XYZ file of C-alpha atoms in Angstrom:
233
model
C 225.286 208.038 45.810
C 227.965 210.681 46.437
C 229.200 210.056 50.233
C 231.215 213.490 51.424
C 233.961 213.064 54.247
C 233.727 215.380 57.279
C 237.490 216.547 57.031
C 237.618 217.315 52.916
C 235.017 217.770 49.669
C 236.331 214.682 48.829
C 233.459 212.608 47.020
C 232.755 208.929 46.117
C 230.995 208.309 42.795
C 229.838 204.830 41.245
C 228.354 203.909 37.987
C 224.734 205.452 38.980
C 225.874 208.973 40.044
C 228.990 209.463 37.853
C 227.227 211.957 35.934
C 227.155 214.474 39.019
C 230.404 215.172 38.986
C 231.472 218.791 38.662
C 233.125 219.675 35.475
C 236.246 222.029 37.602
C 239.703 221.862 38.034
C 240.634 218.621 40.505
C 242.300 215.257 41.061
C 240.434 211.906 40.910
C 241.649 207.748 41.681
C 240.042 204.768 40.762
C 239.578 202.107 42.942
C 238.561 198.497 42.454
C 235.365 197.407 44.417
C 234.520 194.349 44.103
C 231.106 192.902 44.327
C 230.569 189.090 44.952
C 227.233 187.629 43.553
C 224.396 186.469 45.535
C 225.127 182.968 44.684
C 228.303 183.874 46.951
C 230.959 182.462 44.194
C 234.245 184.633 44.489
C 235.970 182.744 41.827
C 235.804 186.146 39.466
C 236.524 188.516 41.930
C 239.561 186.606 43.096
C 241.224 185.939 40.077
C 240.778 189.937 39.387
C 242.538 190.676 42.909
C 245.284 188.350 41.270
C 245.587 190.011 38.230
C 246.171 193.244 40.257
C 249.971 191.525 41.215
C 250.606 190.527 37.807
C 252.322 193.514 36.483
C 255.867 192.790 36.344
C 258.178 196.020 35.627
C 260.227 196.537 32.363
C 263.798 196.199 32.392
C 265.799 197.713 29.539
C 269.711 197.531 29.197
C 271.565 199.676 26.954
C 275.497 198.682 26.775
C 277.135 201.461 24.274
C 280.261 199.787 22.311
C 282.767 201.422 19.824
C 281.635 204.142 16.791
C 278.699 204.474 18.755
C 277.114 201.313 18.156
C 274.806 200.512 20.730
C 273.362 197.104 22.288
C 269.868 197.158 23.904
C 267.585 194.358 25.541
C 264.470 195.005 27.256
C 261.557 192.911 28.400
C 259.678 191.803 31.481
C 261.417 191.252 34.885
C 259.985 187.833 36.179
C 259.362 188.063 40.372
C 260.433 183.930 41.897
C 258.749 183.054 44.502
C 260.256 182.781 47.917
C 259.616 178.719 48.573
C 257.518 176.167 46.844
C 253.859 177.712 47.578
C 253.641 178.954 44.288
C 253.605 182.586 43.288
C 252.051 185.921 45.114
C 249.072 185.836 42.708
C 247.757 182.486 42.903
C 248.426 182.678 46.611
C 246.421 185.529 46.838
C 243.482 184.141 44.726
C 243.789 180.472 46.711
C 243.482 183.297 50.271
C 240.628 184.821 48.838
C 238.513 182.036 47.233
C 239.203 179.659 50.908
C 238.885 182.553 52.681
C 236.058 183.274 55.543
C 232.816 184.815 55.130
C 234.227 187.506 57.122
C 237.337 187.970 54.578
C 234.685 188.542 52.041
C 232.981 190.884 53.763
C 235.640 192.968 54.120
C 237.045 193.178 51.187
C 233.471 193.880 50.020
C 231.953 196.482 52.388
C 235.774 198.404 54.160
C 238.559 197.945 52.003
C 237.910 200.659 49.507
C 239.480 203.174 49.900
C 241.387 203.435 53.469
C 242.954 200.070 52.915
C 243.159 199.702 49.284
C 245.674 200.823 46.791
C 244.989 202.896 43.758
C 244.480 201.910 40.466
C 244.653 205.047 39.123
C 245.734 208.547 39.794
C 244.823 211.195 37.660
C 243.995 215.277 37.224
C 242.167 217.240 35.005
C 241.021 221.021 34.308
C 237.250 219.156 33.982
C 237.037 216.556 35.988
C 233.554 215.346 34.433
C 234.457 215.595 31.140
C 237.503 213.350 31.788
C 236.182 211.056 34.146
C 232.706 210.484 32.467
C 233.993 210.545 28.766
C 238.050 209.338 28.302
C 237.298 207.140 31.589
C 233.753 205.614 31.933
C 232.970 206.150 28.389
C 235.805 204.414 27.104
C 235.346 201.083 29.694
C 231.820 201.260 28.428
C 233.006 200.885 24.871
C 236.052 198.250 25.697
C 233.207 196.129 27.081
C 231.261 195.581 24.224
C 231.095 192.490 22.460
C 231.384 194.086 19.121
C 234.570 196.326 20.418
C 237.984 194.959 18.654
C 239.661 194.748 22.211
C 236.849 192.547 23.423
C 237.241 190.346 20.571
C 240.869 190.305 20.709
C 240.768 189.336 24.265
C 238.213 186.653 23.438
C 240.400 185.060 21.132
C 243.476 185.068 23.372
C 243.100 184.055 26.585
C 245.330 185.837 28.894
C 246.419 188.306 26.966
C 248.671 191.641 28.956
C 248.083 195.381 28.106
C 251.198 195.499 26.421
C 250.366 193.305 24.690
C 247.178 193.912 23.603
C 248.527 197.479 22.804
C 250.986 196.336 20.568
C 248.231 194.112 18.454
C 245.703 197.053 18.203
C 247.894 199.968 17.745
C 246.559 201.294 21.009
C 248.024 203.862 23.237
C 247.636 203.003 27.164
C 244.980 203.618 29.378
C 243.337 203.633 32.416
C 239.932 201.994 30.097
C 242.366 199.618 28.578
C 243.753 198.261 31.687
C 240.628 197.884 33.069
C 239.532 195.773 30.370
C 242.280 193.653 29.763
C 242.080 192.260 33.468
C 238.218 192.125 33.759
C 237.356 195.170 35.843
C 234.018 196.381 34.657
C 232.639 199.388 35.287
C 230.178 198.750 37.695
C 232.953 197.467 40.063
C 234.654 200.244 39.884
C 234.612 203.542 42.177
C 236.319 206.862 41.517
C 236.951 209.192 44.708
C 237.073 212.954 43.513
C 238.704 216.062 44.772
C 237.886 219.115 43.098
C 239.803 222.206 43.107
C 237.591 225.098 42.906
C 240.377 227.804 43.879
C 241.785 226.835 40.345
C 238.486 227.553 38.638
C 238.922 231.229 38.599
C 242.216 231.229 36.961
C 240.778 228.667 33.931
C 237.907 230.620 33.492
C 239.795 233.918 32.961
C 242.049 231.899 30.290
C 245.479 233.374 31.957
C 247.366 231.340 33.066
C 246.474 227.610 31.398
C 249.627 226.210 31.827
C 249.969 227.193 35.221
C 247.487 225.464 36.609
C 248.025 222.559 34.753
C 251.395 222.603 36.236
C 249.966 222.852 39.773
C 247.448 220.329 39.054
C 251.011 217.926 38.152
C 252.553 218.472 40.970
C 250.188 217.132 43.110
C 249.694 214.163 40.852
C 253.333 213.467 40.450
C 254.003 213.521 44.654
C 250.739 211.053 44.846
C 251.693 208.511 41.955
C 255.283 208.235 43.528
C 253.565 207.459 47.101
C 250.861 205.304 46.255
C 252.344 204.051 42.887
C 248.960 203.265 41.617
C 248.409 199.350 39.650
C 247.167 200.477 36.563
C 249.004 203.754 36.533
C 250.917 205.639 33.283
C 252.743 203.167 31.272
C-alpha cells in the first residue's frame, strides 16, 4: 500500500503495489525492511544488518617513477577493531540476535525510513520503468535458483560483489548487491519522489539532457549526504 506524507508526494511502495508507480521524471531510495518470521528467529535478518557494515572502501596507490613508468596497488582497506570484542559486524549481529523483543520491534515496525540509511539512491526520467524493470525485475531474476549468480553464490559461500562481478562479467548494481548479501525483494521498500514539473519538458523532447542534468544534481548532493550502502561502485 502506497502511504503519502502530509509535507511532500513522497510515496512508499513494497513488493504488492510496486506496479503503481508513475512512469515521470523523479528520484527514488531503497531501503532494507526487514521482516522477522513468526517463529521469531532473527538469525537471517541479523546477519543481513551485518552484511550492511561489510563494505570496506578501495584503496589504490599510484607512485609514478622515471620514463614514465608507473607503480600501482589497489585492494580492500581492512577496518581493526577498537579492543578485543571483535569487529562492528559481528557486534552488531550478536546486538541484534540477544537483543529485546522491543529491539526487534523497532527495527521491524520504525526504523525505515527516518532512522535508517539508504541503500540506494537513484533518478530516472521513468521512474516505473526503472524501478519495476532494471530494479525489481532484475532481484526477481538474481533470485532464481536457475540464475548463474544464484548458483555462483551457492557454490561459494561468502562471496563479495566485487567479486562476484569479476567471476560473471557483471557490471554493478543495485539487483546485484542485493543479492549477493541476501536482501530479497519482499524485504525491501523503495520511497519515491516524482517530479512532475519535469514532465513537460520530456514530453516536448527539448531539452533531454537538461533535465537529466537537474535530475543529477539532486542525486549527486543526496549520495554525498547519505552515502547510501549499496550505492554506485
Amino acid at each position: 500500500m502506497a502511504v503519502q506524507s502530509a509535507t511532500s508526494n513522497v510515496r512508499a511502495y513494497r513488493v504488492t503495489r510496486i506496479s503503481q508507480i508513475d512512469d515521470v521524471p523523479g528520484i527514488y531510495a531503497w531501503y532494507f525492511l526487514p521482516h522477522v518470521p513468526s517463529s521469531g528467529s532473527v538469525e537471517g535478518v541479523a546477519a543481513t544488518f551485518a552484511s550492511l557494515l561489510n563494505s570496506p572502501p578501495e584503496q589504490k596507490t599510484v607512485i609514478e617513477v622515471r620514463y614514465g613508468i608507473k607503480w600501482e596497488s589497489q585492494g580492500p582497506m581492512h577496518l581493526k577493531p577498537s579492543d578485543a570484542r571483535g569487529s562492528q559486524d559481528e557486534g552488531l549481529l550478536n546486538r541484534i540476535v540477544n537483543g529485546s523483543p522491543f529491539l526487534r520491534s523497532f527495527i521491524t515496525n520504525h526504523m525505515t525510513p527516518a532512522f535508517a540509511r539508504p541503500l540506494y539512491i537513484g533518478i530516472s526520467v521513468k521512474l516505473k520503468r526503472r524501478i519495476c524493470k532494471d530494479h525489481y525485475g532484475a532481484m526477481n531474476k538474481y533470485w532464481e535458483d536457475s540464475s548463474r549468480v544464484s548458483r555462483y553464490l551457492n557454490s561459494n559461500e561468502g562471496a563479495t560483489v566485487p567479486q562476484v562481478m569479476d567471476a560473471l562479467s557483471m557490471r554493478h548494481s543495485f539487483a546485484l548487491e542485493a543479492r549477493v548479501r541476501g536482501i530479497a525483494p519482499t524485504q525491501l521498500v523503495v520511497f519515491v519522489q516524482p517530479l512532475p514539473e519535469l514532465s513537460d519538458e520530456v514530453n516536448q523532447d527539448s531539452s533531454p539532457s537538461s533535465t537529466d542534468e537537474r535530475l543529477r544534481e539532486i542525486e549527486q548532493v543526496l549520495q554525498w549526504l547519505a552515502d547510501p550502502i549499496c550505492g554506485k561502485a
